mmCIF file of C-alpha atoms in Angstrom:
data_model
loop_
_atom_site.group_PDB
_atom_site.id
_atom_site.type_symbol
_atom_site.label_atom_id
_atom_site.label_comp_id
_atom_site.label_asym_id
_atom_site.label_seq_id
_atom_site.Cartn_x
_atom_site.Cartn_y
_atom_site.Cartn_z
ATOM 1 C CA UNK A 18 311.052 179.558 42.886
ATOM 2 C CA UNK A 19 307.786 177.639 43.075
ATOM 3 C CA UNK A 20 305.959 176.071 40.184
ATOM 4 C CA UNK A 21 303.721 178.355 38.120
ATOM 5 C CA UNK A 22 301.050 177.712 35.537
ATOM 6 C CA UNK A 23 300.880 179.901 32.444
ATOM 7 C CA UNK A 24 297.305 179.877 31.202
ATOM 8 C CA UNK A 25 296.824 180.825 27.573
ATOM 9 C CA UNK A 26 293.848 181.845 25.475
ATOM 10 C CA UNK A 27 295.160 181.269 21.917
ATOM 11 C CA UNK A 28 293.960 182.794 18.681
ATOM 12 C CA UNK A 29 295.263 182.808 15.151
ATOM 13 C CA UNK A 30 297.273 186.030 15.443
ATOM 14 C CA UNK A 31 297.379 186.712 19.191
ATOM 15 C CA UNK A 32 297.824 184.839 22.463
ATOM 16 C CA UNK A 33 296.823 186.158 25.885
ATOM 17 C CA UNK A 34 298.596 184.627 28.885
ATOM 18 C CA UNK A 35 298.328 184.796 32.672
ATOM 19 C CA UNK A 36 300.947 183.459 35.057
ATOM 20 C CA UNK A 37 299.456 181.913 38.196
ATOM 21 C CA UNK A 38 301.283 180.645 41.266
ATOM 22 C CA UNK A 39 300.273 177.589 43.268
ATOM 23 C CA UNK A 40 298.226 179.704 45.706
ATOM 24 C CA UNK A 41 296.265 181.111 42.714
ATOM 25 C CA UNK A 42 297.959 184.505 42.999
ATOM 26 C CA UNK A 43 298.468 186.188 39.628
ATOM 27 C CA UNK A 44 302.176 186.737 39.017
ATOM 28 C CA UNK A 45 301.984 188.234 35.532
ATOM 29 C CA UNK A 46 299.945 188.591 32.382
ATOM 30 C CA UNK A 47 300.270 189.848 28.838
ATOM 31 C CA UNK A 48 299.055 189.770 25.260
ATOM 32 C CA UNK A 49 301.427 188.812 22.454
ATOM 33 C CA UNK A 50 301.336 188.397 18.708
ATOM 34 C CA UNK A 51 301.881 184.893 17.354
ATOM 35 C CA UNK A 52 304.446 185.945 14.749
ATOM 36 C CA UNK A 53 308.141 185.231 15.309
ATOM 37 C CA UNK A 54 308.833 188.428 17.257
ATOM 38 C CA UNK A 55 305.740 188.158 19.455
ATOM 39 C CA UNK A 56 306.370 184.492 20.224
ATOM 40 C CA UNK A 57 310.001 185.209 21.169
ATOM 41 C CA UNK A 58 308.892 188.014 23.511
ATOM 42 C CA UNK A 59 306.308 185.774 25.167
ATOM 43 C CA UNK A 60 308.833 182.969 25.668
ATOM 44 C CA UNK A 61 311.385 185.387 27.104
ATOM 45 C CA UNK A 62 308.801 186.658 29.592
ATOM 46 C CA UNK A 63 307.850 183.112 30.609
ATOM 47 C CA UNK A 64 311.480 182.144 31.272
ATOM 48 C CA UNK A 65 311.439 184.409 34.314
ATOM 49 C CA UNK A 66 309.856 181.398 36.040
ATOM 50 C CA UNK A 67 312.154 178.359 35.662
ATOM 51 C CA UNK A 68 309.506 175.916 36.931
ATOM 52 C CA UNK A 69 306.591 176.505 34.593
ATOM 53 C CA UNK A 70 303.814 174.598 32.886
ATOM 54 C CA UNK A 71 301.915 175.970 29.919
ATOM 55 C CA UNK A 72 298.168 175.363 30.029
ATOM 56 C CA UNK A 73 296.609 176.006 26.617
ATOM 57 C CA UNK A 74 292.912 175.939 25.846
ATOM 58 C CA UNK A 75 292.161 173.621 22.930
ATOM 59 C CA UNK A 76 295.532 172.089 22.037
ATOM 60 C CA UNK A 77 293.751 169.953 19.467
ATOM 61 C CA UNK A 78 292.008 172.965 17.936
ATOM 62 C CA UNK A 79 292.946 176.611 17.593
ATOM 63 C CA UNK A 80 295.755 176.238 20.122
ATOM 64 C CA UNK A 81 297.565 173.485 18.219
ATOM 65 C CA UNK A 82 299.836 175.809 16.228
ATOM 66 C CA UNK A 83 301.313 177.514 19.276
ATOM 67 C CA UNK A 84 301.380 174.339 21.399
ATOM 68 C CA UNK A 85 303.545 172.636 18.760
ATOM 69 C CA UNK A 86 305.954 175.569 18.758
ATOM 70 C CA UNK A 87 306.287 175.413 22.547
ATOM 71 C CA UNK A 88 306.836 171.659 22.465
ATOM 72 C CA UNK A 89 309.552 172.107 19.842
ATOM 73 C CA UNK A 90 311.287 174.496 22.248
ATOM 74 C CA UNK A 91 311.200 171.912 25.043
ATOM 75 C CA UNK A 92 308.355 173.437 27.064
ATOM 76 C CA UNK A 93 305.899 171.382 29.121
ATOM 77 C CA UNK A 94 302.349 171.888 27.810
ATOM 78 C CA UNK A 95 299.011 170.534 29.053
ATOM 79 C CA UNK A 96 295.688 170.683 27.249
ATOM 80 C CA UNK A 97 292.743 172.380 28.985
ATOM 81 C CA UNK A 98 289.420 171.413 27.343
ATOM 82 C CA UNK A 99 287.317 174.468 26.394
ATOM 83 C CA UNK A 100 284.339 173.120 28.361
ATOM 84 C CA UNK A 101 286.439 172.872 31.516
ATOM 85 C CA UNK A 102 287.725 176.427 31.221
ATOM 86 C CA UNK A 103 284.197 177.695 30.473
ATOM 87 C CA UNK A 104 282.824 176.044 33.609
ATOM 88 C CA UNK A 105 285.722 177.378 35.666
ATOM 89 C CA UNK A 106 285.047 180.874 34.376
ATOM 90 C CA UNK A 107 281.366 180.588 35.246
ATOM 91 C CA UNK A 108 281.990 179.331 38.793
ATOM 92 C CA UNK A 109 284.824 181.787 39.439
ATOM 93 C CA UNK A 110 283.048 184.922 38.223
ATOM 94 C CA UNK A 111 279.382 184.038 38.612
ATOM 95 C CA UNK A 112 278.640 184.990 35.015
ATOM 96 C CA UNK A 113 279.594 183.769 31.571
ATOM 97 C CA UNK A 114 281.040 186.927 30.069
ATOM 98 C CA UNK A 115 284.284 186.234 28.308
ATOM 99 C CA UNK A 116 287.249 188.231 27.139
ATOM 100 C CA UNK A 117 290.744 187.085 26.249
ATOM 101 C CA UNK A 118 291.971 188.080 29.716
ATOM 102 C CA UNK A 119 289.180 186.260 31.572
ATOM 103 C CA UNK A 120 289.666 183.219 29.348
ATOM 104 C CA UNK A 121 293.395 183.103 30.137
ATOM 105 C CA UNK A 122 292.575 183.469 33.850
ATOM 106 C CA UNK A 123 290.054 180.609 33.768
ATOM 107 C CA UNK A 124 292.502 178.377 31.870
ATOM 108 C CA UNK A 125 295.241 179.051 34.434
ATOM 109 C CA UNK A 126 292.782 178.511 37.278
ATOM 110 C CA UNK A 127 291.574 175.186 35.845
ATOM 111 C CA UNK A 128 295.137 173.942 35.334
ATOM 112 C CA UNK A 129 296.144 174.991 38.868
ATOM 113 C CA UNK A 130 293.204 173.226 40.502
ATOM 114 C CA UNK A 131 292.807 170.147 38.306
ATOM 115 C CA UNK A 132 295.003 167.082 38.377
ATOM 116 C CA UNK A 133 295.542 164.698 35.493
ATOM 117 C CA UNK A 134 295.176 167.116 32.592
ATOM 118 C CA UNK A 135 296.291 165.575 29.332
ATOM 119 C CA UNK A 136 299.847 166.602 28.384
ATOM 120 C CA UNK A 137 300.324 167.766 24.819
ATOM 121 C CA UNK A 138 302.773 165.714 22.758
ATOM 122 C CA UNK A 139 304.311 166.361 19.378
ATOM 123 C CA UNK A 140 303.735 162.934 17.776
ATOM 124 C CA UNK A 141 304.698 163.303 14.133
ATOM 125 C CA UNK A 142 302.982 160.098 13.041
ATOM 126 C CA UNK A 143 299.686 161.139 14.629
ATOM 127 C CA UNK A 144 300.073 164.626 13.155
ATOM 128 C CA UNK A 145 300.417 163.189 9.657
ATOM 129 C CA UNK A 146 297.454 160.875 10.267
ATOM 130 C CA UNK A 147 295.340 163.816 11.414
ATOM 131 C CA UNK A 148 296.224 165.871 8.336
ATOM 132 C CA UNK A 149 295.420 163.029 5.948
ATOM 133 C CA UNK A 150 292.245 162.017 7.801
ATOM 134 C CA UNK A 151 290.996 165.612 7.717
ATOM 135 C CA UNK A 152 291.839 165.827 4.032
ATOM 136 C CA UNK A 153 290.046 162.557 3.285
ATOM 137 C CA UNK A 154 286.952 163.731 5.145
ATOM 138 C CA UNK A 155 287.019 167.075 3.329
ATOM 139 C CA UNK A 156 287.181 165.292 -0.026
ATOM 140 C CA UNK A 157 284.229 163.134 0.975
ATOM 141 C CA UNK A 158 282.204 166.192 1.939
ATOM 142 C CA UNK A 159 283.045 167.879 -1.370
ATOM 143 C CA UNK A 160 282.010 164.730 -3.240
ATOM 144 C CA UNK A 161 278.646 164.616 -1.447
ATOM 145 C CA UNK A 162 277.996 168.299 -2.082
ATOM 146 C CA UNK A 163 278.768 168.008 -5.800
ATOM 147 C CA UNK A 164 276.650 164.886 -6.191
ATOM 148 C CA UNK A 165 273.690 166.735 -4.676
ATOM 149 C CA UNK A 166 274.191 169.653 -7.051
ATOM 150 C CA UNK A 167 274.472 167.271 -10.002
ATOM 151 C CA UNK A 168 271.264 165.460 -9.050
ATOM 152 C CA UNK A 169 269.408 168.762 -8.911
ATOM 153 C CA UNK A 170 270.599 169.739 -12.401
ATOM 154 C CA UNK A 171 269.866 166.313 -13.885
ATOM 155 C CA UNK A 172 266.351 166.437 -12.462
ATOM 156 C CA UNK A 173 265.770 169.611 -14.459
ATOM 157 C CA UNK A 174 267.380 168.143 -17.591
ATOM 158 C CA UNK A 175 265.994 164.586 -17.514
ATOM 159 C CA UNK A 176 262.405 163.693 -16.542
ATOM 160 C CA UNK A 177 262.581 161.824 -13.229
ATOM 161 C CA UNK A 178 266.257 162.646 -12.764
ATOM 162 C CA UNK A 179 268.988 160.056 -12.198
ATOM 163 C CA UNK A 180 269.275 157.143 -9.812
ATOM 164 C CA UNK A 181 270.486 157.778 -6.277
ATOM 165 C CA UNK A 182 273.794 155.866 -6.455
ATOM 166 C CA UNK A 183 275.299 157.761 -9.387
ATOM 167 C CA UNK A 184 278.925 157.577 -10.485
ATOM 168 C CA UNK A 185 280.698 160.163 -12.615
ATOM 169 C CA UNK A 186 280.821 157.775 -15.591
ATOM 170 C CA UNK A 187 277.095 157.074 -15.369
ATOM 171 C CA UNK A 188 276.322 160.779 -15.098
ATOM 172 C CA UNK A 189 278.471 161.480 -18.161
ATOM 173 C CA UNK A 190 276.587 158.845 -20.164
ATOM 174 C CA UNK A 191 273.242 160.354 -19.142
ATOM 175 C CA UNK A 192 274.355 163.851 -19.983
ATOM 176 C CA UNK A 193 275.576 162.772 -23.438
ATOM 177 C CA UNK A 194 271.966 162.007 -24.421
ATOM 178 C CA UNK A 195 270.670 165.428 -23.374
ATOM 179 C CA UNK A 196 270.498 168.150 -26.031
ATOM 180 C CA UNK A 197 268.649 171.160 -24.597
ATOM 181 C CA UNK A 198 267.662 173.955 -26.997
ATOM 182 C CA UNK A 199 266.854 176.774 -24.565
ATOM 183 C CA UNK A 200 269.507 178.982 -22.956
ATOM 184 C CA UNK A 201 268.764 177.833 -19.391
ATOM 185 C CA UNK A 202 268.977 174.179 -20.427
ATOM 186 C CA UNK A 203 272.322 174.738 -22.134
ATOM 187 C CA UNK A 204 273.667 176.461 -19.033
ATOM 188 C CA UNK A 205 272.475 173.559 -16.861
ATOM 189 C CA UNK A 206 274.156 171.046 -19.146
ATOM 190 C CA UNK A 207 277.435 172.984 -19.142
ATOM 191 C CA UNK A 208 277.499 173.297 -15.332
ATOM 192 C CA UNK A 209 276.596 169.597 -14.979
ATOM 193 C CA UNK A 210 279.516 168.680 -17.259
ATOM 194 C CA UNK A 211 281.856 170.778 -15.090
ATOM 195 C CA UNK A 212 280.577 169.048 -11.944
ATOM 196 C CA UNK A 213 281.196 165.645 -13.512
ATOM 197 C CA UNK A 214 284.791 166.635 -14.310
ATOM 198 C CA UNK A 215 285.242 167.831 -10.722
ATOM 199 C CA UNK A 216 283.790 164.555 -9.407
ATOM 200 C CA UNK A 217 286.257 162.520 -11.454
ATOM 201 C CA UNK A 218 289.134 164.575 -10.103
ATOM 202 C CA UNK A 219 287.914 164.274 -6.500
ATOM 203 C CA UNK A 220 287.460 160.522 -6.927
ATOM 204 C CA UNK A 221 291.120 160.164 -7.911
ATOM 205 C CA UNK A 222 292.204 162.283 -4.966
ATOM 206 C CA UNK A 223 290.088 160.190 -2.604
ATOM 207 C CA UNK A 224 291.738 157.025 -3.880
ATOM 208 C CA UNK A 225 295.203 158.520 -3.425
ATOM 209 C CA UNK A 226 294.356 159.773 0.083
ATOM 210 C CA UNK A 227 292.940 156.362 1.022
ATOM 211 C CA UNK A 228 296.051 154.602 -0.263
ATOM 212 C CA UNK A 229 298.324 156.911 1.717
ATOM 213 C CA UNK A 230 296.228 156.383 4.846
ATOM 214 C CA UNK A 231 296.473 152.606 4.402
ATOM 215 C CA UNK A 232 300.256 152.777 4.163
ATOM 216 C CA UNK A 233 300.500 154.874 7.326
ATOM 217 C CA UNK A 234 298.148 152.550 9.207
ATOM 218 C CA UNK A 235 300.257 149.542 8.234
ATOM 219 C CA UNK A 236 303.312 151.340 9.571
ATOM 220 C CA UNK A 237 301.493 152.030 12.857
ATOM 221 C CA UNK A 238 300.804 148.273 13.386
ATOM 222 C CA UNK A 239 297.204 148.985 14.371
ATOM 223 C CA UNK A 240 294.645 146.213 13.907
ATOM 224 C CA UNK A 241 291.562 148.443 13.973
ATOM 225 C CA UNK A 242 290.935 147.939 10.270
ATOM 226 C CA UNK A 243 290.311 144.234 10.912
ATOM 227 C CA UNK A 244 287.113 145.152 12.737
ATOM 228 C CA UNK A 245 283.958 144.891 10.642
ATOM 229 C CA UNK A 246 282.824 148.397 9.697
ATOM 230 C CA UNK A 247 286.051 150.342 10.300
ATOM 231 C CA UNK A 248 287.932 151.528 7.239
ATOM 232 C CA UNK A 249 291.162 153.504 6.902
ATOM 233 C CA UNK A 250 289.480 156.854 7.646
ATOM 234 C CA UNK A 251 287.737 155.521 10.757
ATOM 235 C CA UNK A 252 290.882 153.835 12.061
ATOM 236 C CA UNK A 253 292.934 156.987 11.491
ATOM 237 C CA UNK A 254 290.312 159.098 13.276
ATOM 238 C CA UNK A 255 290.330 156.723 16.255
ATOM 239 C CA UNK A 256 294.113 156.799 16.532
ATOM 240 C CA UNK A 257 294.247 160.586 16.239
ATOM 241 C CA UNK A 258 291.474 161.403 18.708
ATOM 242 C CA UNK A 259 292.236 158.689 21.283
ATOM 243 C CA UNK A 260 296.043 159.004 21.032
ATOM 244 C CA UNK A 261 296.870 156.996 24.185
ATOM 245 C CA UNK A 262 294.085 154.527 24.964
ATOM 246 C CA UNK A 263 295.701 153.637 28.283
ATOM 247 C CA UNK A 264 294.506 156.963 29.714
ATOM 248 C CA UNK A 265 291.041 155.372 30.004
ATOM 249 C CA UNK A 266 290.852 153.135 33.094
ATOM 250 C CA UNK A 267 288.201 150.867 31.570
ATOM 251 C CA UNK A 268 285.721 150.496 28.738
ATOM 252 C CA UNK A 269 283.015 152.428 30.615
ATOM 253 C CA UNK A 270 285.223 155.534 30.783
ATOM 254 C CA UNK A 271 285.940 155.163 27.069
ATOM 255 C CA UNK A 272 282.221 154.877 26.286
ATOM 256 C CA UNK A 273 281.469 157.948 28.388
ATOM 257 C CA UNK A 274 284.186 159.866 26.552
ATOM 258 C CA UNK A 275 282.832 159.010 23.106
ATOM 259 C CA UNK A 276 279.186 159.599 24.058
ATOM 260 C CA UNK A 277 277.846 156.039 23.698
ATOM 261 C CA UNK A 278 277.281 155.477 27.427
ATOM 262 C CA UNK A 279 273.818 156.567 28.611
ATOM 263 C CA UNK A 280 273.556 159.189 31.335
ATOM 264 C CA UNK A 281 271.897 158.444 34.656
ATOM 265 C CA UNK A 282 268.737 160.576 34.926
ATOM 266 C CA UNK A 283 267.144 158.854 37.933
ATOM 267 C CA UNK A 284 265.093 160.794 40.440
ATOM 268 C CA UNK A 285 263.598 159.375 43.626
ATOM 269 C CA UNK A 286 262.113 155.948 43.002
ATOM 270 C CA UNK A 287 262.225 156.405 39.244
ATOM 271 C CA UNK A 288 265.352 154.835 37.774
ATOM 272 C CA UNK A 289 266.058 155.744 34.175
ATOM 273 C CA UNK A 290 268.876 156.674 31.821
ATOM 274 C CA UNK A 291 268.885 159.053 28.884
ATOM 275 C CA UNK A 292 270.864 159.475 25.689
ATOM 276 C CA UNK A 293 274.190 161.267 26.030
ATOM 277 C CA UNK A 294 274.682 164.049 23.523
ATOM 278 C CA UNK A 295 278.105 164.891 24.898
ATOM 279 C CA UNK A 296 281.404 163.188 24.260
ATOM 280 C CA UNK A 297 283.718 163.164 21.255
ATOM 281 C CA UNK A 298 281.342 163.427 18.305
ATOM 282 C CA UNK A 299 283.945 162.417 15.747
ATOM 283 C CA UNK A 300 284.514 159.068 17.448
ATOM 284 C CA UNK A 301 280.769 158.720 17.957
ATOM 285 C CA UNK A 302 280.393 159.161 14.191
ATOM 286 C CA UNK A 303 282.979 156.443 13.523
ATOM 287 C CA UNK A 304 281.055 154.054 15.789
ATOM 288 C CA UNK A 305 277.769 155.004 14.105
ATOM 289 C CA UNK A 306 279.194 154.216 10.661
ATOM 290 C CA UNK A 307 280.532 150.939 12.042
ATOM 291 C CA UNK A 308 277.047 150.067 13.313
ATOM 292 C CA UNK A 309 275.360 151.021 10.023
ATOM 293 C CA UNK A 310 277.796 148.869 8.020
ATOM 294 C CA UNK A 311 277.091 145.872 10.221
ATOM 295 C CA UNK A 312 273.332 146.395 10.038
ATOM 296 C CA UNK A 313 273.527 146.277 6.232
ATOM 297 C CA UNK A 314 274.937 142.734 6.379
ATOM 298 C CA UNK A 315 272.174 140.365 7.430
ATOM 299 C CA UNK A 316 274.614 137.663 8.575
ATOM 300 C CA UNK A 317 276.771 139.908 10.764
ATOM 301 C CA UNK A 318 276.805 139.427 14.522
ATOM 302 C CA UNK A 319 276.092 143.104 14.993
ATOM 303 C CA UNK A 320 272.873 142.685 13.010
ATOM 304 C CA UNK A 321 271.931 139.643 15.093
ATOM 305 C CA UNK A 322 272.521 141.644 18.281
ATOM 306 C CA UNK A 323 270.369 144.487 16.967
ATOM 307 C CA UNK A 324 267.538 142.102 16.004
ATOM 308 C CA UNK A 325 267.567 140.542 19.471
ATOM 309 C CA UNK A 326 267.248 143.968 21.087
ATOM 310 C CA UNK A 327 264.295 144.831 18.846
ATOM 311 C CA UNK A 328 262.678 141.470 19.612
ATOM 312 C CA UNK A 329 263.127 142.192 23.322
ATOM 313 C CA UNK A 330 260.941 145.282 22.987
ATOM 314 C CA UNK A 331 263.411 148.070 22.292
ATOM 315 C CA UNK A 332 262.687 150.636 19.614
ATOM 316 C CA UNK A 333 265.001 150.700 16.562
ATOM 317 C CA UNK A 334 266.790 153.790 17.911
ATOM 318 C CA UNK A 335 267.265 152.193 21.338
ATOM 319 C CA UNK A 336 268.614 149.035 19.692
ATOM 320 C CA UNK A 337 271.016 151.126 17.612
ATOM 321 C CA UNK A 338 272.296 152.905 20.719
ATOM 322 C CA UNK A 339 272.796 149.544 22.439
ATOM 323 C CA UNK A 340 274.765 148.284 19.456
ATOM 324 C CA UNK A 341 276.968 151.374 19.402
ATOM 325 C CA UNK A 342 277.680 150.910 23.113
ATOM 326 C CA UNK A 343 278.799 147.338 22.463
ATOM 327 C CA UNK A 344 280.926 148.362 19.495
ATOM 328 C CA UNK A 345 282.601 150.964 21.719
ATOM 329 C CA UNK A 346 283.668 148.128 24.040
ATOM 330 C CA UNK A 347 285.037 146.146 21.094
ATOM 331 C CA UNK A 348 287.034 149.095 19.758
ATOM 332 C CA UNK A 349 288.431 149.799 23.225
ATOM 333 C CA UNK A 350 289.413 146.161 23.664
ATOM 334 C CA UNK A 351 291.140 146.101 20.273
ATOM 335 C CA UNK A 352 293.100 149.272 21.004
ATOM 336 C CA UNK A 353 294.155 147.910 24.379
ATOM 337 C CA UNK A 354 295.451 144.764 22.660
ATOM 338 C CA UNK A 355 297.394 146.941 20.222
ATOM 339 C CA UNK A 356 298.880 148.846 23.180
ATOM 340 C CA UNK A 357 299.834 145.550 24.828
ATOM 341 C CA UNK A 358 301.529 144.429 21.620
ATOM 342 C CA UNK A 359 304.009 147.282 21.983
ATOM 343 C CA UNK A 360 304.507 146.572 25.682
ATOM 344 C CA UNK A 361 302.242 149.140 27.303
ATOM 345 C CA UNK A 362 299.029 149.068 29.248
ATOM 346 C CA UNK A 363 296.897 151.200 31.572
ATOM 347 C CA UNK A 364 299.061 152.617 34.328
ATOM 348 C CA UNK A 365 302.197 152.055 32.231
ATOM 349 C CA UNK A 366 302.305 148.313 32.694
ATOM 350 C CA UNK A 367 301.451 145.262 30.635
ATOM 351 C CA UNK A 368 298.039 143.901 31.506
ATOM 352 C CA UNK A 369 295.289 146.175 30.305
ATOM 353 C CA UNK A 370 291.983 146.720 31.995
ATOM 354 C CA UNK A 371 289.585 145.618 29.284
ATOM 355 C CA UNK A 372 286.575 145.150 31.449
ATOM 356 C CA UNK A 373 286.266 141.438 32.227
ATOM 357 C CA UNK A 374 282.560 141.605 32.877
ATOM 358 C CA UNK A 375 280.256 138.640 32.503
ATOM 359 C CA UNK A 376 278.967 140.185 29.308
ATOM 360 C CA UNK A 377 282.335 139.981 27.597
ATOM 361 C CA UNK A 378 282.984 141.864 24.375
ATOM 362 C CA UNK A 379 280.992 139.696 22.007
ATOM 363 C CA UNK A 380 277.764 141.383 20.812
ATOM 364 C CA UNK A 381 275.803 138.182 21.282
ATOM 365 C CA UNK A 382 276.503 138.176 25.013
ATOM 366 C CA UNK A 383 274.161 139.799 27.485
ATOM 367 C CA UNK A 384 275.038 143.290 28.590
ATOM 368 C CA UNK A 385 273.799 146.361 30.374
ATOM 369 C CA UNK A 386 273.236 149.464 28.292
ATOM 370 C CA UNK A 387 273.491 151.541 31.465
ATOM 371 C CA UNK A 388 277.239 151.349 31.950
ATOM 372 C CA UNK A 389 278.662 154.552 33.353
ATOM 373 C CA UNK A 390 282.218 155.486 34.308
ATOM 374 C CA UNK A 391 283.109 154.845 37.892
ATOM 375 C CA UNK A 392 286.225 154.526 39.989
ATOM 376 C CA UNK A 393 289.005 152.635 38.290
ATOM 377 C CA UNK A 394 289.223 149.087 39.567
ATOM 378 C CA UNK A 395 291.914 146.469 39.142
ATOM 379 C CA UNK A 396 291.056 144.315 36.170
ATOM 380 C CA UNK A 397 293.041 141.589 34.494
ATOM 381 C CA UNK A 398 292.809 140.833 30.815
ATOM 382 C CA UNK A 399 291.800 137.325 30.032
ATOM 383 C CA UNK A 400 294.301 137.114 27.179
ATOM 384 C CA UNK A 401 291.890 135.476 24.753
ATOM 385 C CA UNK A 402 291.542 136.857 21.212
ATOM 386 C CA UNK A 403 289.033 139.650 20.705
ATOM 387 C CA UNK A 404 285.536 138.839 19.488
ATOM 388 C CA UNK A 405 283.923 141.394 17.259
ATOM 389 C CA UNK A 406 281.127 141.482 14.719
ATOM 390 C CA UNK A 407 282.320 140.137 11.419
ATOM 391 C CA UNK A 408 285.614 138.763 12.726
ATOM 392 C CA UNK A 409 284.534 135.490 14.243
ATOM 393 C CA UNK A 410 281.560 133.194 13.920
ATOM 394 C CA UNK A 411 282.436 131.200 17.023
ATOM 395 C CA UNK A 412 280.073 131.465 19.991
ATOM 396 C CA UNK A 413 281.361 133.441 22.914
ATOM 397 C CA UNK A 414 283.054 131.362 25.587
ATOM 398 C CA UNK A 415 281.973 133.850 28.257
ATOM 399 C CA UNK A 416 278.613 132.888 29.772
ATOM 400 C CA UNK A 417 275.648 135.201 29.581
ATOM 401 C CA UNK A 418 275.059 137.283 32.729
ATOM 402 C CA UNK A 419 271.507 136.052 33.133
ATOM 403 C CA UNK A 420 272.605 132.411 32.927
ATOM 404 C CA UNK A 421 275.339 133.072 35.478
ATOM 405 C CA UNK A 422 272.776 134.478 37.863
ATOM 406 C CA UNK A 423 270.466 131.536 37.281
ATOM 407 C CA UNK A 424 273.232 129.033 38.058
ATOM 408 C CA UNK A 425 274.340 130.954 41.131
ATOM 409 C CA UNK A 426 270.761 131.008 42.397
#
């Protein structure tokens, strides 16, 4: 029997599937509950086709729970990005109406037509990192929300309010000097005291979550935390979202994936590029925090790179985007080196494609902010240690592109 693709539109309590043969003929379909009985019935139905591949929309999102169950049962699962299935549905039907059945059909159609879809893997270490990174981010969001609420109450209790960078201990000391007499003031003081207690508890949980993340990162042998501006949460987020860095042929593909590579918007004789608002926004956020941290340190190489871009006529936002694009290259290079350390590289072989351009990976080197993904080309790693902002104060040994052109002329 020929190979079939089982497209799935997953939800919390139900999963709709469609079985599609290689010629795009529909061989079966159904809707099943995701409880034990429904899952068993769905798996029994799928076993009618010995050669099968499960294509699930959003294996890193709502489809993760059922993808993990299929992987535990030895099934082959590939991840179909929601954007890809949405575009397939639009082109196949001519309209964007969606139901569970049409979603399952578009997922199966995308998996049948597309090559190189990312296979889902049940990596326990990455799963634990994801859980802890999500928890750490949630605690940070709760801390920010409570601080904002506390500032609003203190502004109504104390003339002028409190300073911006306010710790729980400082807020407690301020509140101890407030003795309101009216009922509203007493209620504000009581709620503020409760918020301070919650902040102290969240602070302890953040410390514990950070410590646990650090221990897991040490066990993973990653060196991302040595980069200036990447902490445990950022490193964990990079490892979780990227998973296998060798799936990116070069640094330009990686930059396009995380949204730091500008998009070509040229038309006729006008050549221009615009900001990309696509890509993985979580990794883009990690790179943005990395850039902000470096900009706060006047002696960092990232700050020097930013200042040179501003001096060259770029606006502050354009200079920031240029810096983030360079930091994307540095992160990619570091992750490739980590992959090489365990004996892997792009294409499954040692010798990663790190993009040996004349600009190098050092922020002080000249570069083009218009790098876009193109066909994968053979590229050999130079083998020299990575240069990144805050890690080395040595000048880059790779010549600037403009100087190379001047010499060659």
